[in-house]
mmCIF file of C-alpha atoms in Angstrom:
data_model
loop_
_atom_site.group_PDB
_atom_site.id
_atom_site.type_symbol
_atom_site.label_atom_id
_atom_site.label_comp_id
_atom_site.label_asym_id
_atom_site.label_seq_id
_atom_site.Cartn_x
_atom_site.Cartn_y
_atom_site.Cartn_z
ATOM 1 C CA LEU L 605 4.905 -1.780 -39.786
ATOM 2 C CA ASN L 606 0.956 -2.326 -40.062
ATOM 3 C CA LEU L 607 1.043 -4.820 -42.732
ATOM 4 C CA ARG L 608 -1.425 -7.673 -42.026
ATOM 5 C CA ASN L 609 -0.893 -11.523 -42.759
ATOM 6 C CA ASN L 610 -3.547 -13.860 -44.231
ATOM 7 C CA GLU L 611 -5.216 -13.808 -40.575
ATOM 8 C CA GLY L 612 -5.157 -9.921 -40.467
ATOM 9 C CA GLN L 613 -2.511 -10.038 -37.717
ATOM 10 C CA THR L 614 0.203 -7.313 -37.823
ATOM 11 C CA ALA L 615 3.743 -7.662 -36.440
ATOM 12 C CA PHE L 616 2.810 -6.062 -33.351
ATOM 13 C CA TRP L 617 -0.303 -8.300 -32.957
ATOM 14 C CA ILE L 618 2.096 -11.397 -33.114
ATOM 15 C CA ALA L 619 4.599 -10.003 -30.881
ATOM 16 C CA VAL L 620 1.980 -9.412 -28.254
ATOM 17 C CA ASP L 621 0.468 -12.899 -28.648
ATOM 18 C CA TYR L 622 3.921 -14.408 -28.316
ATOM 19 C CA ASN L 623 4.662 -12.698 -25.189
ATOM 20 C CA ARG L 624 7.584 -10.620 -27.030
ATOM 21 C CA GLY L 625 6.771 -7.479 -25.064
ATOM 22 C CA ASN L 626 10.081 -5.730 -25.895
ATOM 23 C CA ILE L 627 9.482 -6.316 -29.583
ATOM 24 C CA ALA L 628 5.986 -4.866 -29.427
ATOM 25 C CA ASN L 629 7.325 -1.910 -27.417
ATOM 26 C CA PHE L 630 9.968 -1.304 -30.067
ATOM 27 C CA LEU L 631 7.267 -1.480 -32.919
ATOM 28 C CA PHE L 632 4.863 0.857 -31.046
ATOM 29 C CA LEU L 633 7.481 3.586 -30.680
ATOM 30 C CA ASN L 634 8.214 3.202 -34.334
ATOM 31 C CA GLY L 635 4.878 3.691 -35.381
ATOM 32 C CA ALA L 636 2.916 0.284 -35.119
ATOM 33 C CA ASP L 637 -0.684 0.710 -34.504
ATOM 34 C CA PRO L 638 -1.500 -1.305 -31.334
ATOM 35 C CA ASN L 639 -5.266 -1.372 -31.996
ATOM 36 C CA ILE L 640 -5.519 -3.212 -35.281
ATOM 37 C CA SER L 641 -7.532 -6.219 -34.848
ATOM 38 C CA ASP L 642 -7.068 -9.492 -36.871
ATOM 39 C CA HIS L 643 -9.912 -10.929 -39.276
ATOM 40 C CA TYR L 644 -11.906 -12.201 -36.207
ATOM 41 C CA GLY L 645 -12.089 -8.958 -34.564
ATOM 42 C CA ASP L 646 -9.551 -9.700 -31.780
ATOM 43 C CA SER L 647 -7.192 -7.103 -30.978
ATOM 44 C CA PRO L 648 -3.857 -7.783 -29.582
ATOM 45 C CA LEU L 649 -4.015 -6.334 -26.152
ATOM 46 C CA HIS L 650 -7.294 -8.273 -25.661
ATOM 47 C CA THR L 651 -5.295 -11.635 -26.104
ATOM 48 C CA ASN L 652 -2.484 -11.056 -23.929
ATOM 49 C CA LEU L 653 -0.659 -8.387 -21.719
ATOM 50 C CA PRO L 654 3.146 -9.406 -21.792
ATOM 51 C CA THR L 655 4.932 -8.997 -18.521
ATOM 52 C CA ASP L 656 7.538 -6.747 -19.968
ATOM 53 C CA MET L 657 5.134 -4.205 -21.192
ATOM 54 C CA THR L 658 4.666 -1.779 -18.359
ATOM 55 C CA ASP L 659 1.248 -0.390 -17.280
ATOM 56 C CA GLU L 660 2.494 3.120 -18.547
ATOM 57 C CA MET L 661 3.327 1.787 -21.794
ATOM 58 C CA ILE L 662 0.086 0.046 -22.286
ATOM 59 C CA ILE L 663 -1.781 2.912 -21.263
ATOM 60 C CA LEU L 664 -0.036 5.002 -23.932
ATOM 61 C CA MET L 665 -1.057 2.337 -26.465
ATOM 62 C CA ILE L 666 -4.820 2.269 -25.597
ATOM 63 C CA GLU L 667 -5.285 5.914 -25.146
ATOM 64 C CA ASN L 668 -7.585 5.959 -28.415
ATOM 65 C CA ILE L 669 -9.134 2.583 -28.204
ATOM 66 C CA ASP L 670 -12.836 1.732 -27.376
ATOM 67 C CA VAL L 671 -12.211 0.442 -23.776
ATOM 68 C CA ASN L 672 -15.567 -1.733 -23.873
ATOM 69 C CA HIS L 673 -14.721 -3.504 -27.439
ATOM 70 C CA VAL L 674 -15.442 -7.218 -26.674
ATOM 71 C CA ASN L 675 -13.400 -10.061 -28.507
ATOM 72 C CA ARG L 676 -15.033 -13.091 -29.897
ATOM 73 C CA ASP L 677 -14.217 -14.893 -26.591
ATOM 74 C CA GLY L 678 -15.992 -12.180 -24.635
ATOM 75 C CA SER L 679 -12.642 -10.541 -23.621
ATOM 76 C CA THR L 680 -12.434 -6.968 -22.831
ATOM 77 C CA LEU L 681 -9.398 -4.978 -21.814
ATOM 78 C CA LEU L 682 -10.708 -4.916 -18.175
ATOM 79 C CA ARG L 683 -11.056 -8.519 -18.223
ATOM 80 C CA ASN L 684 -7.489 -9.086 -19.292
ATOM 81 C CA ALA L 685 -5.986 -6.441 -16.916
ATOM 82 C CA ILE L 686 -7.839 -8.266 -13.958
ATOM 83 C CA ILE L 687 -6.839 -11.613 -15.094
ATOM 84 C CA TYR L 688 -2.991 -10.484 -15.398
ATOM 85 C CA LYS L 689 -3.277 -8.554 -12.138
ATOM 86 C CA ARG L 690 -2.545 -5.243 -13.654
ATOM 87 C CA GLU L 691 -4.091 -3.186 -10.927
ATOM 88 C CA VAL L 692 -2.891 0.225 -12.192
ATOM 89 C CA LEU L 693 -4.238 -0.751 -15.433
ATOM 90 C CA VAL L 694 -7.614 -1.870 -14.069
ATOM 91 C CA LYS L 695 -7.889 1.631 -12.253
ATOM 92 C CA TYR L 696 -7.186 3.366 -15.428
ATOM 93 C CA LEU L 697 -9.731 1.434 -17.386
ATOM 94 C CA LEU L 698 -12.361 1.928 -14.905
ATOM 95 C CA LYS L 699 -11.931 5.838 -14.823
ATOM 96 C CA ARG L 700 -11.919 5.740 -18.686
ATOM 97 C CA GLY L 701 -15.495 4.195 -18.374
ATOM 98 C CA ALA L 702 -14.899 0.490 -18.802
ATOM 99 C CA ASP L 703 -17.922 -1.385 -17.914
ATOM 100 C CA PRO L 704 -17.608 -4.104 -15.451
ATOM 101 C CA ILE L 705 -20.832 -5.454 -15.961
ATOM 102 C CA ILE L 706 -20.016 -7.052 -19.225
ATOM 103 C CA PRO L 707 -19.683 -10.926 -18.626
ATOM 104 C CA ASP L 708 -17.261 -13.138 -20.651
ATOM 105 C CA ARG L 709 -18.140 -16.260 -22.137
ATOM 106 C CA PHE L 710 -18.267 -18.036 -18.753
ATOM 107 C CA ASP L 711 -20.555 -15.322 -17.394
ATOM 108 C CA TYR L 712 -17.708 -14.077 -15.227
ATOM 109 C CA THR L 713 -18.048 -10.129 -14.768
ATOM 110 C CA ALA L 714 -15.165 -7.998 -13.568
ATOM 111 C CA LEU L 715 -16.065 -8.476 -10.039
ATOM 112 C CA HIS L 716 -16.139 -12.170 -10.066
ATOM 113 C CA LEU L 717 -12.654 -12.307 -11.836
ATOM 114 C CA ALA L 718 -11.133 -9.786 -9.652
ATOM 115 C CA ILE L 719 -12.138 -11.862 -6.553
ATOM 116 C CA LEU L 720 -10.960 -15.034 -8.318
ATOM 117 C CA HIS L 721 -7.610 -13.708 -9.181
ATOM 118 C CA ARG L 722 -7.154 -12.258 -5.715
ATOM 119 C CA LEU L 723 -6.794 -8.546 -6.339
ATOM 120 C CA SER L 724 -6.793 -5.968 -3.582
ATOM 121 C CA GLU L 725 -9.790 -4.817 -1.460
ATOM 122 C CA GLN L 726 -9.740 -1.428 -3.006
ATOM 123 C CA ILE L 727 -9.936 -2.782 -6.530
ATOM 124 C CA ILE L 728 -12.794 -4.677 -5.552
ATOM 125 C CA ILE L 729 -14.379 -1.481 -3.969
ATOM 126 C CA ASP L 730 -13.607 0.570 -7.334
ATOM 127 C CA ILE L 731 -15.229 -2.138 -9.323
ATOM 128 C CA ILE L 732 -18.329 -1.975 -7.150
ATOM 129 C CA GLU L 733 -18.417 1.793 -7.155
ATOM 130 C CA ALA L 734 -18.062 1.935 -11.045
ATOM 131 C CA ALA L 735 -20.883 -0.636 -11.493
ATOM 132 C CA THR L 736 -23.192 1.047 -9.133
ATOM 133 C CA PRO L 737 -25.736 3.438 -10.513
ATOM 134 C CA LYS L 738 -26.091 6.896 -8.851
ATOM 135 C CA PRO L 739 -29.303 8.507 -7.878
ATOM 136 C CA ILE L 740 -28.695 10.891 -10.669
ATOM 137 C CA HIS L 741 -29.176 7.982 -13.248
ATOM 138 C CA LEU L 742 -32.707 7.968 -12.295
ATOM 139 C CA VAL L 743 -32.990 10.883 -14.612
ATOM 140 C CA LEU L 744 -32.116 8.705 -17.587
ATOM 141 C CA GLN L 745 -34.903 6.167 -16.640
ATOM 142 C CA ASN L 746 -38.137 6.628 -18.408
ATOM 143 C CA PRO L 747 -40.670 8.117 -17.497
ATOM 144 C CA MET L 748 -38.727 10.222 -14.836
ATOM 145 C CA THR L 749 -37.811 13.653 -16.180
ATOM 146 C CA THR L 750 -35.077 16.001 -14.886
ATOM 147 C CA ARG L 751 -38.013 18.184 -13.489
ATOM 148 C CA PHE L 752 -39.671 15.374 -11.688
ATOM 149 C CA TYR L 753 -36.202 14.390 -10.142
ATOM 150 C CA ALA L 754 -35.691 18.066 -9.058
ATOM 151 C CA CYS L 755 -39.135 18.087 -7.576
ATOM 152 C CA LEU L 756 -38.719 15.057 -5.735
ATOM 153 C CA LEU L 757 -35.306 15.868 -4.259
ATOM 154 C CA LYS L 758 -36.750 19.228 -3.261
ATOM 155 C CA GLN L 759 -39.692 17.676 -1.267
ATOM 156 C CA LEU L 760 -37.297 15.108 0.435
ATOM 157 C CA LEU L 761 -35.152 18.043 1.681
ATOM 158 C CA GLU L 762 -38.126 19.986 3.006
ATOM 159 C CA ILE L 763 -39.400 16.929 5.058
ATOM 160 C CA LEU L 764 -36.194 14.936 6.034
ATOM 161 C CA PRO L 765 -32.694 15.857 7.544
ATOM 162 C CA ARG L 766 -30.384 16.884 4.726
ATOM 163 C CA ASP L 767 -27.852 14.201 5.334
ATOM 164 C CA LEU L 768 -30.554 11.579 5.155
ATOM 165 C CA VAL L 769 -31.676 12.379 1.554
ATOM 166 C CA PRO L 770 -28.582 10.976 -0.153
ATOM 167 C CA LYS L 771 -29.295 7.547 1.648
ATOM 168 C CA ILE L 772 -32.786 7.691 0.684
ATOM 169 C CA MET L 773 -31.942 8.276 -2.872
ATOM 170 C CA ALA L 774 -29.440 5.657 -2.949
ATOM 171 C CA LEU L 775 -32.110 3.060 -2.184
ATOM 172 C CA SER L 776 -33.552 3.492 -5.645
ATOM 173 C CA CYS L 777 -30.209 2.026 -6.880
ATOM 174 C CA ASP L 778 -30.512 -1.716 -6.566
ATOM 175 C CA HIS L 779 -27.707 -4.354 -6.183
ATOM 176 C CA ILE L 780 -28.264 -6.368 -9.549
ATOM 177 C CA PHE L 781 -24.560 -6.232 -10.365
ATOM 178 C CA ILE L 782 -23.418 -7.294 -7.086
ATOM 179 C CA ASN L 783 -25.835 -10.268 -7.196
ATOM 180 C CA SER L 784 -25.375 -11.194 -10.710
ATOM 181 C CA ARG L 785 -24.832 -14.807 -11.348
ATOM 182 C CA ARG L 786 -22.510 -17.085 -13.454
ATOM 183 C CA ASN L 787 -23.625 -19.829 -15.756
ATOM 184 C CA ASN L 788 -23.407 -22.089 -12.899
ATOM 185 C CA GLY L 789 -25.460 -19.605 -10.564
ATOM 186 C CA GLN L 790 -22.677 -18.541 -8.502
ATOM 187 C CA THR L 791 -22.554 -14.829 -7.409
ATOM 188 C CA ALA L 792 -19.324 -12.812 -6.549
ATOM 189 C CA LEU L 793 -20.168 -13.596 -2.912
ATOM 190 C CA SER L 794 -19.974 -17.343 -3.748
ATOM 191 C CA VAL L 795 -16.792 -16.998 -5.378
ATOM 192 C CA ALA L 796 -15.381 -14.830 -2.493
ATOM 193 C CA VAL L 797 -16.323 -17.805 -0.049
ATOM 194 C CA HIS L 798 -14.947 -20.443 -1.996
ATOM 195 C CA SER L 799 -11.833 -18.538 -2.548
ATOM 196 C CA ASN L 800 -11.707 -18.094 1.263
ATOM 197 C CA ARG L 801 -11.611 -14.391 0.901
ATOM 198 C CA GLY L 802 -13.187 -13.338 4.263
ATOM 199 C CA ASP L 803 -12.021 -9.606 3.793
ATOM 200 C CA ILE L 804 -13.954 -9.536 0.329
ATOM 201 C CA VAL L 805 -16.904 -11.340 1.912
ATOM 202 C CA GLN L 806 -17.347 -8.370 4.392
ATOM 203 C CA ILE L 807 -17.104 -5.722 1.595
ATOM 204 C CA LEU L 808 -19.668 -7.440 -0.508
ATOM 205 C CA LEU L 809 -22.161 -8.006 2.353
ATOM 206 C CA LYS L 810 -21.813 -4.213 3.148
ATOM 207 C CA ASN L 811 -22.597 -3.340 -0.424
ATOM 208 C CA GLY L 812 -25.720 -5.333 -0.576
ATOM 209 C CA ALA L 813 -24.548 -8.847 -1.564
ATOM 210 C CA ASP L 814 -27.297 -11.482 -0.795
ATOM 211 C CA PRO L 815 -25.739 -14.477 1.002
ATOM 212 C CA THR L 816 -29.114 -16.549 0.447
ATOM 213 C CA ILE L 817 -28.964 -16.697 -3.260
ATOM 214 C CA ALA L 818 -28.406 -20.367 -4.075
ATOM 215 C CA ASP L 819 -26.298 -21.564 -7.026
ATOM 216 C CA ASP L 820 -27.118 -24.483 -9.326
ATOM 217 C CA HIS L 821 -26.171 -26.951 -6.633
ATOM 218 C CA ARG L 822 -28.496 -25.200 -4.275
ATOM 219 C CA ASP L 823 -25.597 -24.225 -2.118
ATOM 220 C CA THR L 824 -25.849 -20.564 -0.692
ATOM 221 C CA PRO L 825 -22.671 -18.507 0.370
ATOM 222 C CA LEU L 826 -24.073 -17.950 3.824
ATOM 223 C CA HIS L 827 -24.525 -21.780 4.610
ATOM 224 C CA SER L 828 -21.018 -22.151 3.197
ATOM 225 C CA ILE L 829 -19.584 -19.592 5.596
ATOM 226 C CA LEU L 830 -21.707 -20.977 8.467
ATOM 227 C CA LEU L 831 -20.697 -24.660 7.743
ATOM 228 C CA THR L 832 -17.187 -24.367 7.011
ATOM 229 C CA GLN L 833 -15.552 -21.115 8.793
ATOM 230 C CA THR L 834 -14.587 -20.768 12.538
ATOM 231 C CA ASP L 835 -16.629 -18.685 14.750
ATOM 232 C CA ASP L 836 -13.995 -16.069 14.731
ATOM 233 C CA SER L 837 -13.886 -15.937 10.979
ATOM 234 C CA ILE L 838 -17.780 -15.729 10.884
ATOM 235 C CA LEU L 839 -17.634 -12.839 13.301
ATOM 236 C CA SER L 840 -14.915 -11.211 11.544
ATOM 237 C CA MET L 841 -16.724 -11.442 8.050
ATOM 238 C CA THR L 842 -20.170 -10.257 9.512
ATOM 239 C CA HIS L 843 -18.701 -7.363 11.640
ATOM 240 C CA ASN L 844 -20.489 -4.061 11.086
ATOM 241 C CA ILE L 845 -23.138 -5.937 8.909
ATOM 242 C CA ASP L 846 -26.897 -5.403 9.807
ATOM 243 C CA VAL L 847 -27.721 -8.667 11.432
ATOM 244 C CA ASN L 848 -31.442 -7.774 11.146
ATOM 245 C CA HIS L 849 -31.558 -7.247 7.255
ATOM 246 C CA ARG L 850 -33.977 -9.496 5.558
ATOM 247 C CA TYR L 851 -32.987 -11.124 2.396
ATOM 248 C CA ASN L 852 -34.968 -12.329 -0.371
ATOM 249 C CA ASP L 853 -36.105 -15.587 1.358
ATOM 250 C CA GLY L 854 -37.299 -13.583 4.255
ATOM 251 C CA SER L 855 -34.304 -14.818 6.647
ATOM 252 C CA THR L 856 -31.723 -12.773 8.457
ATOM 253 C CA LEU L 857 -28.167 -13.504 9.195
ATOM 254 C CA PHE L 858 -29.379 -14.247 12.785
ATOM 255 C CA HIS L 859 -31.798 -16.616 11.459
ATOM 256 C CA CYS L 860 -29.090 -18.462 9.273
ATOM 257 C CA ALA L 861 -26.805 -18.770 12.383
ATOM 258 C CA ILE L 862 -29.514 -20.423 14.412
ATOM 259 C CA LYS L 863 -30.182 -22.731 11.604
ATOM 260 C CA CYS L 864 -26.671 -23.746 11.266
ATOM 261 C CA SER L 865 -26.391 -24.119 15.078
ATOM 262 C CA ARG L 866 -23.414 -21.739 15.432
ATOM 263 C CA GLU L 867 -24.425 -20.836 19.043
ATOM 264 C CA VAL L 868 -21.309 -18.673 19.555
ATOM 265 C CA VAL L 869 -22.262 -16.588 16.588
ATOM 266 C CA VAL L 870 -25.882 -16.459 17.833
ATOM 267 C CA MET L 871 -25.051 -15.229 21.322
ATOM 268 C CA ASN L 872 -22.515 -12.567 19.767
ATOM 269 C CA MET L 873 -25.224 -11.303 17.385
ATOM 270 C CA LEU L 874 -27.795 -10.956 20.116
ATOM 271 C CA LYS L 875 -25.213 -8.679 21.894
ATOM 272 C CA ARG L 876 -25.081 -6.901 18.562
ATOM 273 C CA GLY L 877 -28.679 -6.250 18.495
ATOM 274 C CA ALA L 878 -30.205 -9.180 16.703
ATOM 275 C CA ASN L 879 -34.024 -8.871 17.007
ATOM 276 C CA PRO L 880 -35.397 -12.388 17.810
ATOM 277 C CA SER L 881 -38.960 -11.183 17.071
ATOM 278 C CA ILE L 882 -38.321 -10.700 13.285
ATOM 279 C CA ALA L 883 -40.202 -13.704 11.553
ATOM 280 C CA ASN L 884 -38.937 -15.409 8.145
ATOM 281 C CA ALA L 885 -40.955 -16.216 5.223
ATOM 282 C CA ASP L 886 -42.291 -19.075 7.206
ATOM 283 C CA GLY L 887 -43.458 -17.144 10.066
ATOM 284 C CA ASN L 888 -40.703 -18.616 12.187
ATOM 285 C CA THR L 889 -39.100 -16.314 14.676
ATOM 286 C CA ALA L 890 -35.671 -16.892 16.226
ATOM 287 C CA LEU L 891 -37.250 -18.881 18.898
ATOM 288 C CA HIS L 892 -38.999 -21.177 16.599
ATOM 289 C CA LEU L 893 -35.953 -21.876 14.591
ATOM 290 C CA ALA L 894 -33.792 -22.292 17.784
ATOM 291 C CA ILE L 895 -36.103 -25.113 19.006
ATOM 292 C CA LEU L 896 -36.464 -26.538 15.472
ATOM 293 C CA HIS L 897 -32.615 -26.869 15.129
ATOM 294 C CA ASN L 898 -31.946 -28.018 18.681
ATOM 295 C CA LEU L 899 -29.909 -25.037 20.118
ATOM 296 C CA SER L 900 -29.096 -25.412 23.792
ATOM 297 C CA SER L 901 -31.470 -24.402 26.574
ATOM 298 C CA GLU L 902 -29.146 -21.534 27.522
ATOM 299 C CA THR L 903 -29.324 -20.000 24.056
ATOM 300 C CA ILE L 904 -33.060 -20.518 23.672
ATOM 301 C CA ILE L 905 -33.320 -18.603 27.134
ATOM 302 C CA SER L 906 -31.064 -15.888 26.071
ATOM 303 C CA ILE L 907 -33.029 -15.415 22.791
ATOM 304 C CA PHE L 908 -36.538 -15.367 24.816
ATOM 305 C CA GLU L 909 -34.981 -12.826 27.331
ATOM 306 C CA GLU L 910 -33.736 -10.618 24.475
ATOM 307 C CA ALA L 911 -37.246 -10.617 23.014
ATOM 308 C CA THR L 912 -38.856 -9.747 26.238
ATOM 309 C CA PRO L 913 -39.661 -6.011 26.496
ATOM 310 C CA ARG L 914 -38.331 -4.191 29.550
ATOM 311 C CA PRO L 915 -40.647 -1.911 31.473
ATOM 312 C CA ALA L 916 -38.785 1.137 29.960
ATOM 313 C CA ASP L 917 -39.441 -0.118 26.577
ATOM 314 C CA ILE L 918 -43.073 -0.121 27.053
ATOM 315 C CA VAL L 919 -43.304 3.169 28.677
ATOM 316 C CA GLY L 920 -41.176 4.680 25.918
ATOM 317 C CA GLN L 921 -43.072 3.050 23.016
ATOM 318 C CA ASN L 922 -44.869 5.535 20.519
ATOM 319 C CA GLY L 923 -48.234 4.414 19.763
ATOM 320 C CA MET L 924 -50.081 1.387 21.140
ATOM 321 C CA ARG L 925 -50.691 -1.449 18.651
ATOM 322 C CA ASP L 926 -53.456 -4.119 19.045
ATOM 323 C CA PRO L 927 -51.556 -7.086 20.640
ATOM 324 C CA SER L 928 -53.556 -9.709 18.721
ATOM 325 C CA VAL L 929 -51.891 -8.746 15.377
ATOM 326 C CA TYR L 930 -48.942 -10.604 17.084
ATOM 327 C CA LEU L 931 -50.743 -13.595 18.384
ATOM 328 C CA ASN L 932 -51.696 -15.147 15.029
ATOM 329 C CA TRP L 933 -49.964 -15.199 11.728
ATOM 330 C CA LYS L 934 -53.304 -15.571 10.060
ATOM 331 C CA LEU L 935 -54.455 -12.147 11.383
ATOM 332 C CA SER L 936 -51.649 -10.315 9.697
ATOM 333 C CA ASP L 937 -49.494 -11.379 6.699
ATOM 334 C CA ALA L 938 -46.929 -8.911 7.408
ATOM 335 C CA PRO L 939 -43.638 -9.949 9.356
ATOM 336 C CA LEU L 940 -43.075 -8.840 13.020
ATOM 337 C CA ASP L 941 -41.968 -5.250 12.785
ATOM 338 C CA PRO L 942 -38.338 -5.124 14.297
ATOM 339 C CA ASN L 943 -38.974 -1.517 15.347
ATOM 340 C CA VAL L 944 -41.997 -2.442 17.523
ATOM 341 C CA ASN L 945 -41.508 -3.542 21.010
ATOM 342 C CA ARG L 946 -43.802 -6.338 22.171
ATOM 343 C CA GLN L 947 -46.234 -5.250 25.046
ATOM 344 C CA SER L 948 -46.014 -8.342 27.067
ATOM 345 C CA THR L 949 -44.348 -11.659 27.426
ATOM 346 C CA SER L 950 -47.256 -13.556 26.109
ATOM 347 C CA GLU L 951 -47.221 -11.750 22.870
ATOM 348 C CA ILE L 952 -43.952 -12.985 21.831
ATOM 349 C CA ILE L 953 -44.049 -16.310 23.306
ATOM 350 C CA ASN L 954 -47.285 -17.493 21.805
ATOM 351 C CA PHE L 955 -46.591 -16.150 18.361
ATOM 352 C CA ARG L 956 -47.603 -18.570 15.763
ATOM 353 C CA ASN L 957 -45.881 -19.396 12.497
ATOM 354 C CA LYS L 958 -47.596 -19.902 9.069
ATOM 355 C CA LEU L 959 -48.771 -23.498 10.358
ATOM 356 C CA CYS L 960 -50.103 -21.685 13.539
ATOM 357 C CA GLN L 961 -47.526 -23.610 15.583
ATOM 358 C CA THR L 962 -46.097 -21.654 18.617
ATOM 359 C CA ALA L 963 -42.771 -22.205 20.032
ATOM 360 C CA LEU L 964 -44.088 -24.328 22.871
ATOM 361 C CA PHE L 965 -45.875 -26.522 20.236
ATOM 362 C CA LEU L 966 -42.581 -27.183 18.592
ATOM 363 C CA ALA L 967 -40.888 -27.863 21.781
ATOM 364 C CA PHE L 968 -43.177 -30.505 22.489
ATOM 365 C CA THR L 969 -43.061 -32.086 18.834
ATOM 366 C CA ARG L 970 -39.207 -32.267 19.135
ATOM 367 C CA ASP L 971 -39.440 -33.698 22.739
ATOM 368 C CA ARG L 972 -37.866 -30.654 24.100
ATOM 369 C CA LEU L 973 -39.604 -30.968 27.669
ATOM 370 C CA ASP L 974 -36.999 -28.885 29.414
ATOM 371 C CA ILE L 975 -37.620 -26.081 26.923
ATOM 372 C CA ALA L 976 -41.324 -26.620 27.055
ATOM 373 C CA GLN L 977 -41.239 -26.023 30.728
ATOM 374 C CA ILE L 978 -38.990 -23.067 30.520
ATOM 375 C CA LEU L 979 -41.510 -21.599 28.086
ATOM 376 C CA MET L 980 -44.647 -22.358 30.256
ATOM 377 C CA ASP L 981 -42.926 -20.919 33.130
ATOM 378 C CA ARG L 982 -42.858 -17.759 31.139
ATOM 379 C CA GLY L 983 -46.235 -17.767 29.956
ATOM 380 C CA ALA L 984 -46.512 -20.129 26.840
ATOM 381 C CA ASP L 985 -50.045 -21.274 26.423
ATOM 382 C CA PRO L 986 -50.191 -25.106 25.791
ATOM 383 C CA ASN L 987 -53.819 -24.926 24.583
ATOM 384 C CA ILE L 988 -53.031 -22.966 21.298
ATOM 385 C CA PRO L 989 -53.604 -25.460 18.305
ATOM 386 C CA ASP L 990 -51.912 -25.414 15.077
ATOM 387 C CA ASN L 991 -53.779 -24.947 11.815
ATOM 388 C CA ARG L 992 -55.090 -28.712 12.046
ATOM 389 C CA GLY L 993 -56.473 -28.190 15.227
ATOM 390 C CA LYS L 994 -53.757 -30.128 16.943
ATOM 391 C CA TYR L 995 -51.930 -29.000 20.271
ATOM 392 C CA TRP L 996 -49.640 -30.727 22.401
ATOM 393 C CA THR L 997 -49.486 -30.956 26.300
ATOM 394 C CA PRO L 998 -47.145 -32.457 28.783
ATOM 395 C CA GLU L 999 -49.586 -34.958 29.880
ATOM 396 C CA THR L 1000 -51.490 -35.981 26.685
ATOM 397 C CA ALA L 1001 -50.809 -37.002 22.875
ATOM 398 C CA PRO L 1002 -51.773 -34.493 20.285
ATOM 399 C CA GLY L 1003 -55.285 -33.437 21.020
ATOM 400 C CA ASP L 1004 -58.009 -32.105 18.821
ATOM 401 C CA THR L 1005 -59.952 -28.966 19.536
ATOM 402 C CA SER L 1006 -62.694 -29.651 17.037
#
C-alpha cells in the first residue's frame, strides 16, 4: 500500500491529489500511511483536502504529523484547511500548535487567508489568539530571567490594582503579527477592507491593527474605509474602538475622519469622546485639520467647543501646568497630552503646529474668513506669526514681524 512511483508518490498520495477521497479513506483504513511525502517533500494533505474526506477522518490521519511542515510551495496544513474552509480542522490544528505566522510563497499568513476566504469571526479570533504572545513568553526572551519576571510581577501587584496588572503585562506583547504585510504591502486589515468584511475590520482594530499602514500603492486601510464606506458602516466598524489612540504616523481615527471630510463620523466621534486637543506628527490638532480640509463652520465650532475646558474641569484638574507649553510647538516636542484639560480658551485656540501656524493663520490662508471671525470672537490672536515671521490679518496681506 505504501509503494511509491518514480516521483515518490504513493497510491494514497495520488488518490488525494485526484480528489478521490473515498479511495483515500479506504486505503487509510487498510493501512496506507497518509504522511508519506513525494520526492519533492510534498505530503498529500498539503496539496489537497478532498471534499468527501470528513474533518474527523483527516484528524485521524494527521495525528502524528508535524503540523508546521512546509511544502515546497509554502503550504502548511493550516493554510490548506483555511483555503478549503475546513473550520473544524483549522481549530484542531491551532490547538495542536500550528503556527499561523508562517507565510506562504505570496506572503499570506493564516490571518490574511482566513479573511480572504471568508472564514467566520470566531476563526479569525482564534488565529489572532494563537499568534499573540502571552506575557509569560517574556521569560523566554533574553536577558529576562524567570526570577526577574517574578520580581517585576510582584512589584506591579504591590503598586497597582490587581486587575490592571495583566493589562500592563500584555502591553509588552506587540502587534507585529496582526500588522504583518504581504509582498504587495497589504496587511490583514487591508484585505478585510477590500473584501468588504466590516465585521472583521472591527475585530482587527480592537486587537491592535494599524489602519494607517500603507501598501505598495500608498493606500491605507483607513482611507479606503473613509472614502468608500457609508457613514453607518464606518461607525459600525469603529464601534468601541478608541478614537484617541495614536497610530504610527501620529494620527488618530478622529484625525483621519476629519481629513476625509466625513462630518457625520466626526460629530459622532466627538460625542464618543474624541479629543480635539491631540496633535498629530505635524503638530496639527483637530481644529487645524478641520480648517485645512474645509469642514463646515458648524463642525469646526463643535470641535472648538469640545476642546474648550469647562469650569468644573479646571477646578477638578490635578496639578497646574505651565500654559506656555501649549502655546508654541517649539517649546515642547511632545504632543498635546490627551489627559490634560487646557486652562483657558486661548491656550487651545492659539496652539501652533510645527510650522508655528495657528488655526486662525490657516483660516486666513484658506480664505475662510467666516471661520477666522468665529475664532477671533473666541480669543484667537491674529498677531501670532508662523515660523517665517509671516502673519495674516483680516485687513492686510501677509505681514513680516522682522
